[in-house]
Structure formats: C-alpha cells, structure tokens
Short mmCIF file of C-alpha atoms and ligand atoms in Angstrom, two decimals:
data_model
loop_
_atom_site.label_atom_id
_atom_site.label_comp_id
_atom_site.label_asym_id
_atom_site.label_seq_id
_atom_site.Cartn_x
_atom_site.Cartn_y
_atom_site.Cartn_z
CA MET A 1 -0.06 -0.14 0.01
CA THR A 2 1.27 3.63 -0.72
CA THR A 3 -0.07 6.46 0.64
CA ASP A 4 0.18 10.48 0.16
CA SER A 5 2.85 12.37 1.33
CA PRO A 6 1.55 13.84 4.61
CA LYS A 7 0.66 17.21 4.87
CA THR A 8 -0.13 17.83 8.59
CA TYR A 9 1.76 15.97 11.87
CA ALA A 10 0.67 15.87 15.64
CA ILE A 11 3.26 14.89 18.18
CA LYS A 12 3.00 13.53 21.41
CA ASN A 13 5.20 13.55 23.99
CA TYR A 14 5.18 11.61 27.06
CA GLY A 15 8.09 11.53 29.88
CA CYS A 16 11.06 14.21 30.39
CA GLN A 17 11.79 17.39 29.23
CA MET A 18 14.28 16.26 26.92
CA ASN A 19 11.46 14.55 24.72
CA VAL A 20 9.67 18.10 24.72
CA TYR A 21 12.97 19.37 23.05
CA ASP A 22 13.32 16.37 20.90
CA GLY A 23 9.65 16.93 20.21
CA GLU A 24 10.06 20.65 19.24
CA ARG A 25 13.32 19.87 16.58
CA MET A 26 11.41 17.10 14.88
CA ALA A 27 8.46 19.79 14.34
CA GLU A 28 10.88 22.38 12.99
CA MET A 29 12.16 19.36 10.50
CA PHE A 30 8.38 18.70 9.58
CA ALA A 31 7.72 22.75 9.56
CA ALA A 32 11.24 23.01 7.31
CA GLN A 33 9.44 20.65 4.85
CA GLY A 34 6.28 22.54 4.27
CA MET A 35 3.84 20.30 6.58
CA THR A 36 1.62 21.90 9.09
CA GLU A 37 1.38 21.32 12.98
CA THR A 38 -2.25 20.03 14.07
CA ASN A 39 -2.98 19.62 17.86
CA ASP A 40 -5.88 16.98 16.51
CA ARG A 41 -4.45 13.72 16.56
CA ASN A 42 -7.33 11.84 14.65
CA ALA A 43 -7.04 14.27 11.94
CA ALA A 44 -3.41 14.68 11.15
CA ASP A 45 -1.58 12.56 8.64
CA LEU A 46 1.45 11.65 10.64
CA VAL A 47 1.34 11.11 14.46
CA VAL A 48 4.23 10.55 16.13
CA LEU A 49 4.28 9.38 19.91
CA ASN A 50 7.51 10.41 21.28
CA THR A 51 8.02 7.81 24.21
CA CYS A 52 9.04 7.09 27.77
CA HIS A 53 10.49 3.74 28.90
CA ILE A 54 11.20 4.98 32.28
CA ARG A 55 8.26 3.48 34.13
CA GLU A 56 5.99 0.38 33.20
CA LYS A 57 2.87 2.71 33.28
CA ALA A 58 4.73 5.12 30.53
CA ALA A 59 5.44 2.62 28.26
CA GLU A 60 1.66 0.75 28.39
CA LYS A 61 0.12 4.62 27.44
CA VAL A 62 1.96 4.16 24.42
CA TYR A 63 0.32 1.14 23.15
CA SER A 64 -3.78 2.15 24.39
CA GLU A 65 -2.51 5.19 22.67
CA ILE A 66 -2.25 3.55 19.46
CA GLY A 67 -5.04 1.41 19.58
CA ARG A 68 -7.11 4.94 19.78
CA LEU A 69 -5.45 6.26 16.76
CA ARG A 70 -7.58 4.35 14.68
CA ARG A 71 -10.01 6.01 12.85
CA LYS A 72 -13.51 4.51 11.51
CA ASP A 73 -13.41 5.78 8.23
CA GLY A 74 -10.02 3.38 7.66
CA ALA A 75 -8.22 6.71 6.50
CA ASP A 76 -5.46 5.62 9.85
CA PRO A 77 -2.52 8.12 10.20
CA ILE A 78 0.87 7.22 9.68
CA ILE A 79 1.87 6.61 13.27
CA ALA A 80 5.52 6.84 14.23
CA VAL A 81 6.77 5.60 17.56
CA ALA A 82 9.66 7.44 18.49
CA GLY A 83 11.80 8.00 21.92
CA CYS A 84 12.78 5.42 24.61
CA VAL A 85 10.02 2.85 23.90
CA ALA A 86 11.05 2.40 20.63
CA GLN A 87 14.60 2.42 21.41
CA ALA A 88 13.97 -0.50 24.08
CA GLU A 89 10.83 -2.79 22.34
CA GLY A 90 12.48 -1.86 18.95
CA GLY A 91 10.68 -4.61 16.29
CA GLU A 92 8.55 -5.44 18.92
CA ILE A 93 6.22 -2.76 18.58
CA SER A 94 5.20 -3.61 15.05
CA ARG A 95 4.52 -7.23 16.22
CA ARG A 96 2.31 -6.40 19.06
CA ALA A 97 0.89 -3.09 17.04
CA PRO A 98 0.79 -3.81 12.87
CA GLU A 99 -0.39 -0.21 12.49
CA VAL A 100 3.03 1.22 13.39
CA ASN A 101 4.82 2.46 10.52
CA ILE A 102 8.22 3.49 12.04
CA VAL A 103 10.19 2.99 14.78
CA VAL A 104 12.53 5.61 15.63
CA GLY A 105 15.10 5.89 18.32
CA PRO A 106 15.95 9.00 20.34
CA GLN A 107 19.16 9.15 18.63
CA ALA A 108 18.14 8.95 14.80
CA TYR A 109 15.00 11.08 14.50
CA HIS A 110 16.74 13.45 12.34
CA LYS A 111 15.90 10.81 9.63
CA LEU A 112 12.43 10.86 10.19
CA PRO A 113 11.67 12.86 6.96
CA GLU A 114 13.40 10.43 4.96
CA MET A 115 11.39 7.32 7.01
CA VAL A 116 8.21 8.87 6.52
CA ALA A 117 8.51 9.05 2.37
CA ALA A 118 9.69 5.38 2.62
CA VAL A 119 6.29 4.82 4.47
CA ALA A 120 4.90 6.58 1.71
CA ARG A 121 6.32 4.24 -0.65
CA GLY A 122 4.62 1.75 0.80
CA GLU A 123 7.69 0.62 3.38
CA ARG A 124 7.87 -0.07 6.88
CA SER A 125 11.06 1.79 8.39
CA VAL A 126 13.06 1.27 11.76
CA ASP A 127 15.80 2.76 12.81
CA LEU A 128 17.26 2.23 16.27
CA ASP A 129 21.02 3.33 15.66
CA LEU A 130 22.49 5.17 18.47
CA PRO A 131 24.88 7.29 16.72
CA GLY A 132 25.81 10.37 19.31
CA LEU A 133 25.50 13.91 18.09
CA ASP A 134 25.10 13.20 14.15
CA LYS A 135 21.06 14.54 14.60
CA PHE A 136 22.60 17.83 16.03
CA ALA A 137 24.36 18.45 12.61
CA VAL A 138 21.10 17.59 10.53
CA LEU A 139 18.44 19.49 12.34
CA PRO A 140 17.02 22.97 11.03
CA LYS A 141 18.46 26.46 13.06
CA ARG A 142 16.29 27.17 15.78
CA ARG A 143 13.27 29.83 15.15
CA LYS A 144 10.83 29.51 17.15
CA THR A 145 10.40 29.28 20.82
CA GLY A 146 8.37 30.20 23.74
CA ALA A 147 10.27 32.40 26.67
CA MET A 148 11.20 29.52 28.25
CA ALA A 149 12.96 27.15 26.08
CA PHE A 150 14.96 24.40 26.82
CA LEU A 151 18.70 23.18 25.38
CA THR A 152 20.03 19.71 25.19
CA VAL A 153 23.32 19.98 26.26
CA GLN A 154 24.23 16.58 27.12
CA GLU A 155 22.57 12.91 26.60
CA GLY A 156 23.07 9.54 27.68
CA CYS A 157 24.45 8.06 30.97
CA ASP A 158 27.16 6.02 31.94
CA LYS A 159 26.01 5.21 35.40
CA PHE A 160 24.00 2.25 34.87
CA CYS A 161 21.93 2.55 38.15
CA THR A 162 20.47 -1.02 38.65
CA TYR A 163 16.88 0.12 38.29
CA CYS A 164 17.32 2.23 35.31
CA VAL A 165 16.46 2.09 31.59
CA VAL A 166 18.14 5.17 30.51
CA PRO A 167 21.83 4.01 29.50
CA TYR A 168 20.23 1.86 27.39
CA THR A 169 17.50 3.82 25.68
CA ARG A 170 19.59 6.93 25.12
CA GLY A 171 23.46 5.52 25.01
CA ALA A 172 26.53 6.74 26.24
CA GLU A 173 27.24 9.68 28.34
CA ILE A 174 27.88 12.39 24.97
CA SER A 175 28.24 16.13 25.58
CA ARG A 176 27.59 18.64 22.72
CA PRO A 177 30.57 21.14 21.80
CA PHE A 178 30.72 24.32 23.62
CA ALA A 179 30.17 26.87 20.71
CA GLU A 180 27.54 24.68 18.87
CA LEU A 181 25.32 25.38 22.49
CA ILE A 182 26.22 29.06 22.31
CA ASN A 183 25.14 29.46 18.80
CA GLU A 184 22.10 27.42 19.77
CA ALA A 185 21.48 29.60 22.60
CA LYS A 186 22.08 33.10 20.91
CA ALA A 187 19.52 31.57 18.20
CA LEU A 188 16.79 30.85 21.09
CA VAL A 189 17.33 34.18 22.50
CA ASP A 190 16.67 35.75 19.25
CA ALA A 191 13.62 33.49 18.73
CA GLY A 192 12.11 35.07 22.10
CA ALA A 193 13.46 32.85 24.90
CA LYS A 194 14.12 34.92 28.14
CA GLU A 195 15.13 31.62 29.95
CA ILE A 196 16.91 28.62 28.75
CA THR A 197 17.34 25.44 30.47
CA LEU A 198 20.27 22.74 30.05
CA LEU A 199 19.12 19.71 29.62
CA GLY A 200 20.83 16.34 30.07
CA GLN A 201 20.01 13.03 31.45
CA ASN A 202 23.31 14.03 33.43
CA VAL A 203 23.28 17.49 32.24
CA ASN A 204 26.50 18.41 35.16
CA ALA A 205 28.53 15.59 33.57
CA TRP A 206 28.67 17.70 30.42
CA GLU A 207 32.52 18.67 29.79
CA ALA A 208 33.94 20.17 26.30
CA ASP A 209 37.90 20.74 26.24
CA GLY A 210 38.12 20.18 29.92
CA GLN A 211 35.14 22.72 30.58
CA ASP A 212 32.49 22.00 33.10
CA LEU A 213 28.92 23.10 32.93
CA GLY A 214 29.94 26.01 35.38
CA THR A 215 32.20 27.48 32.51
CA LEU A 216 28.93 26.82 30.04
CA ILE A 217 26.45 28.80 32.50
CA ARG A 218 29.10 31.51 32.71
CA ALA A 219 29.39 31.76 28.69
CA LEU A 220 25.85 31.65 28.71
CA ASP A 221 25.23 34.71 31.11
CA ARG A 222 27.45 36.78 28.82
CA ILE A 223 24.57 36.34 26.23
CA ASP A 224 22.32 39.74 26.10
CA GLY A 225 18.63 39.44 26.55
CA LEU A 226 19.10 36.01 28.42
CA ALA A 227 17.40 36.68 31.80
CA ARG A 228 17.67 33.19 33.32
CA ILE A 229 19.61 30.04 33.32
CA ARG A 230 18.08 26.79 34.72
CA TYR A 231 19.56 23.10 34.14
CA MET A 232 18.34 19.76 35.08
CA THR A 233 18.86 16.59 35.75
CA SER A 234 22.12 16.24 37.62
CA HIS A 235 23.58 13.79 39.43
CA PRO A 236 25.74 13.91 42.99
CA ASN A 237 28.90 12.70 41.80
CA ASP A 238 29.16 15.47 38.92
CA MET A 239 28.54 18.42 40.97
CA THR A 240 32.22 20.38 40.50
CA ASP A 241 33.48 22.83 42.32
CA GLY A 242 33.06 25.21 39.22
CA LEU A 243 29.46 24.33 39.19
CA ILE A 244 28.83 24.99 42.86
CA ALA A 245 30.88 28.16 42.71
CA ALA A 246 28.50 29.07 39.75
CA HIS A 247 25.47 29.38 42.01
CA GLY A 248 27.49 31.70 43.79
CA ASP A 249 28.43 34.49 41.62
CA VAL A 250 26.11 33.84 38.33
CA GLU A 251 23.18 36.15 38.96
CA LYS A 252 21.06 34.69 36.15
CA LEU A 253 21.87 30.94 37.20
CA MET A 254 17.99 30.85 38.85
CA PRO A 255 18.42 29.39 42.78
CA PHE A 256 17.07 26.06 41.88
CA LEU A 257 18.59 22.74 41.93
CA HIS A 258 17.28 18.85 41.12
CA LEU A 259 19.57 16.63 42.73
CA PRO A 260 17.98 13.32 43.11
CA VAL A 261 19.18 11.07 45.57
CA GLN A 262 16.42 8.45 45.23
CA SER A 263 16.89 7.04 48.82
CA GLY A 264 18.09 7.85 52.08
CA SER A 265 19.44 4.24 52.97
CA ASP A 266 22.94 3.46 52.38
CA ARG A 267 22.64 0.07 51.66
CA ILE A 268 19.73 0.35 49.22
CA LEU A 269 22.29 2.83 47.47
CA LYS A 270 24.95 0.41 47.38
CA ALA A 271 22.27 -1.74 45.79
CA MET A 272 20.90 0.94 43.27
CA ASN A 273 24.67 1.53 42.25
CA ARG A 274 24.25 5.10 42.85
CA SER A 275 27.79 5.44 43.86
CA HIS A 276 27.29 8.12 46.48
CA THR A 277 26.34 7.79 49.63
CA ARG A 278 23.60 9.52 52.08
CA ASP A 279 26.49 11.45 53.85
CA SER A 280 28.61 12.81 50.53
CA TYR A 281 25.07 13.66 49.29
CA LEU A 282 24.03 15.68 52.23
CA ARG A 283 27.62 17.74 52.06
CA ILE A 284 26.87 18.71 48.39
CA ILE A 285 23.90 20.23 49.57
CA GLU A 286 25.65 21.91 52.20
CA ARG A 287 28.10 23.45 50.08
CA VAL A 288 25.50 24.59 47.36
CA ARG A 289 23.65 26.52 50.60
CA ALA A 290 26.90 28.11 51.37
CA VAL A 291 27.31 29.94 48.37
CA ARG A 292 23.57 30.02 47.96
CA PRO A 293 21.31 29.96 51.08
CA ASP A 294 18.33 30.60 49.26
CA ILE A 295 18.39 27.64 46.65
CA ALA A 296 15.52 25.50 46.27
CA LEU A 297 16.26 21.97 46.57
CA SER A 298 14.31 19.01 44.40
CA GLY A 299 14.71 15.30 44.30
CA ASP A 300 13.85 12.05 42.84
CA PHE A 301 12.76 9.44 44.97
CA ILE A 302 12.04 5.82 44.34
CA VAL A 303 10.17 3.79 46.96
CA GLY A 304 9.96 -0.19 47.27
CA PHE A 305 13.26 -0.56 45.65
CA PRO A 306 14.27 -4.62 45.86
CA GLY A 307 14.86 -5.64 49.57
CA GLU A 308 14.16 -1.99 51.05
CA SER A 309 13.32 -2.93 54.81
CA ASP A 310 11.26 -0.49 57.06
CA ALA A 311 14.29 0.42 58.56
CA ASP A 312 15.59 1.87 54.92
CA PHE A 313 12.80 3.15 54.04
CA GLU A 314 12.71 5.18 57.83
CA ASP A 315 16.27 6.42 56.24
CA THR A 316 14.65 7.74 52.85
CA LEU A 317 12.35 9.69 55.24
CA SER A 318 14.88 11.25 57.25
CA ILE A 319 16.98 12.44 54.58
CA VAL A 320 14.20 13.94 53.52
CA ARG A 321 13.80 15.45 57.06
CA ASP A 322 17.52 16.55 56.74
CA ALA A 323 18.17 17.89 53.47
CA GLY A 324 14.82 19.84 53.21
CA TYR A 325 12.80 19.62 49.55
CA ALA A 326 11.08 22.97 48.12
CA MET A 327 9.27 19.98 45.86
CA ALA A 328 10.08 16.56 44.75
CA TYR A 329 9.27 13.81 42.97
CA SER A 330 8.40 10.37 43.95
CA PHE A 331 8.15 6.87 42.39
CA LYS A 332 7.25 3.85 43.10
CA TYR A 333 9.58 0.94 41.88
CA SER A 334 9.06 -0.54 38.70
CA PRO A 335 10.99 -3.30 37.31
CA ARG A 336 12.42 -3.04 33.84
CA PRO A 337 13.15 -5.44 31.51
CA GLY A 338 16.86 -5.67 31.11
CA THR A 339 17.86 -3.90 34.01
CA PRO A 340 19.38 -5.61 37.25
CA ALA A 341 17.53 -4.92 39.67
CA ALA A 342 14.28 -6.58 38.00
CA THR A 343 15.60 -9.68 38.67
CA MET A 344 17.09 -9.49 42.25
CA ASP A 345 15.48 -11.39 45.08
CA ASN A 346 12.98 -9.57 47.64
CA GLN A 347 11.06 -7.57 45.63
CA ILE A 348 8.85 -5.32 47.53
CA ALA A 349 4.81 -5.99 47.50
CA ASN A 350 2.70 -3.82 46.00
CA GLU A 351 0.88 -2.77 49.07
CA VAL A 352 3.95 -1.91 50.94
CA ALA A 353 5.03 0.11 48.24
CA ASP A 354 2.13 1.95 47.96
CA ASP A 355 2.05 2.50 51.46
CA ARG A 356 5.42 3.82 51.75
CA LEU A 357 4.69 6.18 48.47
CA GLN A 358 1.88 7.63 50.28
CA ARG A 359 4.02 8.39 53.56
CA LEU A 360 6.76 9.75 51.53
CA GLN A 361 4.35 11.87 49.58
CA THR A 362 2.61 13.53 52.51
CA LEU A 363 5.88 14.29 54.03
CA LEU A 364 7.23 16.11 50.84
CA VAL A 365 4.18 18.07 50.67
CA ASP A 366 4.11 19.36 53.74
CA GLN A 367 7.78 20.36 52.86
CA GLN A 368 6.63 21.90 49.57
CA THR A 369 4.06 23.69 51.35
CA ALA A 370 6.40 24.94 54.06
CA PHE A 371 9.14 26.17 51.68
CA ASN A 372 6.08 28.18 49.42
CA ALA A 373 5.26 29.78 52.79
CA THR A 374 8.70 31.21 53.13
CA THR A 375 8.36 33.46 50.15
CA LEU A 376 5.07 35.20 51.57
CA GLY A 377 5.67 38.93 51.26
CA ARG A 378 9.07 38.68 49.60
CA THR A 379 9.44 41.14 46.35
CA THR A 380 10.44 38.74 43.24
CA ASP A 381 10.43 38.59 39.59
CA ILE A 382 8.17 36.20 37.61
CA LEU A 383 8.59 34.83 34.16
CA LEU A 384 5.00 35.15 32.48
CA GLU A 385 4.46 31.85 31.02
CA ARG A 386 0.70 31.03 30.59
CA GLU A 387 -2.72 32.63 31.08
CA GLY A 388 -4.52 31.93 34.05
CA LYS A 389 -7.99 30.61 34.32
CA LEU A 390 -9.58 33.88 35.48
CA LEU A 391 -10.12 36.99 33.37
CA GLY A 392 -6.69 38.97 33.14
CA GLN A 393 -4.96 36.22 35.18
CA LEU A 394 -1.24 35.25 34.15
CA ILE A 395 0.68 32.32 35.63
CA GLY A 396 4.46 32.97 35.60
CA LYS A 397 7.40 31.08 37.56
CA SER A 398 9.30 32.51 40.35
CA PRO A 399 13.08 31.90 40.60
CA TRP A 400 12.42 29.16 42.75
CA LEU A 401 10.43 27.54 40.19
CA GLN A 402 6.81 27.99 41.99
CA SER A 403 3.99 29.06 39.80
CA VAL A 404 2.65 32.28 40.87
CA HIS A 405 -0.55 33.84 39.84
CA VAL A 406 -1.07 37.41 39.14
CA VAL A 407 -3.81 39.41 37.56
CA ALA A 408 -2.04 41.56 35.19
CA PRO A 409 -3.54 43.60 32.59
CA GLY A 410 -1.80 44.90 29.56
CA LEU A 411 1.24 42.10 30.23
CA ASN A 412 1.75 39.15 28.28
CA ILE A 413 3.65 35.99 28.05
CA GLY A 414 7.02 36.30 27.91
CA ASP A 415 7.50 39.26 30.12
CA ILE A 416 8.92 39.48 33.52
CA VAL A 417 7.18 41.18 36.31
CA THR A 418 8.42 41.87 39.84
CA VAL A 419 5.48 41.25 42.04
CA ASP A 420 4.94 40.95 46.15
CA ILE A 421 4.10 37.29 46.92
CA THR A 422 0.56 37.60 48.81
CA GLU A 423 -0.42 34.16 49.33
CA THR A 424 1.07 30.83 49.18
CA GLY A 425 -0.66 27.18 49.11
CA PRO A 426 1.23 23.79 48.40
CA MET A 427 1.20 24.05 44.85
CA SER A 428 1.08 27.67 44.00
CA LEU A 429 1.36 31.40 45.06
CA LYS A 430 -0.54 34.61 44.53
CA GLY A 431 0.90 38.02 43.79
CA GLU A 432 0.83 41.27 43.07
CA MET A 433 1.85 43.26 40.68
CA LEU A 434 4.13 46.14 40.99
CA MET A 435 6.39 46.72 38.16
CA LYS A 436 7.22 45.31 34.54
CA VAL A 437 10.94 44.69 34.21
CA ALA A 438 11.57 43.36 30.30
CA ALA A 439 9.03 42.21 27.57
N1 5AD B 1 11.33 2.54 38.74
C1 5AD B 1 10.83 4.05 39.38
N2 5AD B 1 11.35 5.04 39.25
C2 5AD B 1 12.20 5.20 38.28
N3 5AD B 1 13.05 6.07 38.09
C3 5AD B 1 14.05 5.43 37.12
N4 5AD B 1 13.95 4.45 36.68
C4 5AD B 1 12.86 4.09 37.64
C5 5AD B 1 12.19 2.66 38.08
N5 5AD B 1 12.88 1.76 37.20
C6 5AD B 1 12.95 7.51 38.09
C7 5AD B 1 14.22 7.79 39.12
C8 5AD B 1 14.84 8.84 38.54
C9 5AD B 1 13.43 9.41 37.15
C10 5AD B 1 13.85 10.40 35.82
O1 5AD B 1 12.69 8.32 37.44
O2 5AD B 1 13.86 8.58 40.13
O3 5AD B 1 15.45 9.71 38.87
FE1 SF4 B 2 19.32 6.56 35.23
FE2 SF4 B 2 20.74 6.57 36.89
FE3 SF4 B 2 21.73 7.40 34.82
FE4 SF4 B 2 19.91 8.69 36.13
S1 SF4 B 2 21.77 8.39 36.65
S2 SF4 B 2 19.70 8.43 33.69
S3 SF4 B 2 18.63 7.03 37.39
S4 SF4 B 2 21.01 5.46 35.35
#
C-alpha cells in the first residue's frame, strides 16, 4: 500500500523535558518540509508518539494511544513511535501493534523525513542506531521558541543505576560542543527565549575541552537578552566545584537545584549502584547552600526498591527531613526488563510500596507547603509563561520555579514582572504586580 505524502502532523510527547526538546526539533524539521502542525491527533496525516520507557505505566500508555489512533473511516494516519520505548522495544512494537509504520530511537529522529517518505512508498521503516551527536548537525536552526526554552547539552548515561533503562535507551554519555551550544542559545534568545533550561540525563556531566557545566553557564550568562538559566537533571557525583561556585556568583543562574538522591539508605544506594552515599549527598547540599542560601532543592525518590526494609525506608524519610526539599518527585519502583534490579531477590509487595509512597509524598507535600510559605511577603521577579483561568490572570515562574498567579492587565506571556507574594499554598502562590522589568 502506498499513501500520499503527509501534509499535517501531530506530535505527542511523553516523559521528560528531553522529549519535549526532541519533539520541538522534530516539529522544526517537518515545518521545514512544508508540513503543518495540528493538535488534533485524529485528523493528522502523521502522528509521532515520542515515548518514555522509564516506568512500566509510561510504556503501557503508548500501546493504548496507538489503539486510539485507528479511524472509523479506515483513513489511518502514518504512525511513528519515537523515543525510549522505540529504542527499548524495537521491532516488538510493530509485532504488537502492526498499525505502527515507523520505529525510531532518540538518536535517529533526524532521519524521520526520509523514513516518512519510505512509508509513503509503502515500506515500513525502523532505525534504532545510537550514533551520538549526528542528529544535531542535521536538524534545522532554531527559529521558534516560547519564553522558556529547553536546550539539550548532554545526552545519555554511563552511571548504570541498577533500576534504570536510560543507559540502554539513550546510550553513552555524550556532550555537545561548546560553540554549537552557544550558537543554539543565541538563536533561541533571538527567537524570543528569556529563560533557557539546559537539559541532559546527567546534565552536569557535560564537559568539553576540559570545561565543565559551570563554565558553560558563565558563557551563557554573557548573552544579552537572556535573563534566566536553569539546568536539569543532575547527578551528585558530577557536582563540580566550578558548578557549585557558579550558583554563588552567576546572577542569571536561578536558585533551584534538581539533585536526585533516590534513597536515604546507604545499603539501598549501594544496591542501586548510585556511587554516592547519604552523607556525601548531604555534604554537597551544604556546599551549595553555603554559596546560595536561598536555593530551592528538588529531588527524585524511589520507594520499594528490591530489599528495601522498613528501616531503609525510615532512612529515606529522614534524609528528606535533613535535606529539606522545596519540591520533589517520588515513584514506586517499577521493574524494567533488562535492568539488574528487575531480577533481584526480595521484590517488595505492591501494598508495602504503595503505603511507603503515600507516607513519603505526605512528608514532601508538607515540605513544599512550608517552603512556599517562606516566600510570603517577598518581592520577586516572575517570568510569565501562560494564561490563568481567571480573566486577565497570568501565571509565571518565580526564581525558585514556583507557579505564581497574578492579575496583570496589559501584560503578555514572556514579560518579566516584579511582584509581591501575597498568598502561598501547597501548589502555587499569588502575587500582586509592582512593575514590569522586561518585555
Ligand atoms: N522505577 C521507578 N522509578 C524510576 N526512575 C528511574 N527508573 C525507575 C524505575 N525503574 C525514576 C528515578 C529517576 C527518575 C527520572 O525516574 O527517580 O531519577
Ligand atoms: Fe538512570 Fe541513574 Fe543514569 Fe539517572 S544516573 S539516567 S537514574 S542510570
């Protein structure tokens, strides 16, 4: 069967910000081919599902979405499965879901236009190469962005935490070259970005010619028109002295650090192959706070890792109390095929893991509420990013990544405004506008 070349496309991203970035780059490629984006997946000629494999639920969602893409009139779209499920499951996807035409891994998506052309000729197309940096040389220049932009600086992971699929789906750690990143950052700022979040599976493992992420941040600091810099996700072992120092003296670097610890028990950290301890993690936090006392700390936690005892879990609760989080993500351990932890003895019963997750989340929400309350009465800048539910209301982000609601007639998304924080809750804050800083 041959089909016409697709004229419209829809991309659905699952999972992390890296996928959001990849999805934007795919959109730029399709736009350069003269295709038009539509939000309606039921009308698009081409649908790309940009998938996540980190936990079982994330992967299962993809199969139910594929089922929903079938159309009553039989005019099914070209379906491409991209991202980490594609990389991990490969040809198995087309066996389970024959309506899938394209399977493409996260390092090969720059080949999508030629793969789509192959499908239009009646072929099925699969590409799971992990060629490193090839795609960045081929992707079109950045021309479109919101006020808050993502910039992938590093990909892949060599850490091999025993529960995690990322080293298998995203490949080895690679860093994009310095000059290429500065150019892309400048193009984003020219296109309207006020804030750039540097992305990487281990973003602070970025290095090029002996320079670390701290050096890259200092170079980005010199770009006129760029107001804010953030980075995520980092690994405790890659918190270099230079990066910690940057938190103290680069004003554009926002006071927010996402530094996952996963567990507070040294025994579990060892079984996870995290290669840091509870104490070494806490010492890093201390050093960052010494140079930036108001830093908002964020983290990731896994409960119910194989062999996790009640005492191990209590250690996790206590590291949360010791470190003090402004926000955090917590997950129930999900065995992933092919990872060492999936075949470990002493898998934890679901009810036990559920109960622990609930207790941990209660503590984290309490901490988040308390952190938010510390900003009550403060005067701070927010970057407006979207419209709120009320008339004239806009929602922006504080330096500490909190959502702040403000009624601000005459302001636009992308403006930076100074506000007084007048109300705080567990999930968001309210502010009163004082003045506009930048448009
Ligand atoms: N089960 C549960 N959570 C996981 N994560 C990674 N792998 C798993 C897994 N198998 C979590 C970690 C990581 C975040 C991105 O997802 O906390 O930091
Ligand atoms: Fe996964 Fe660990 Fe690598 Fe993070 S550091 S991506 S959790 S293997």
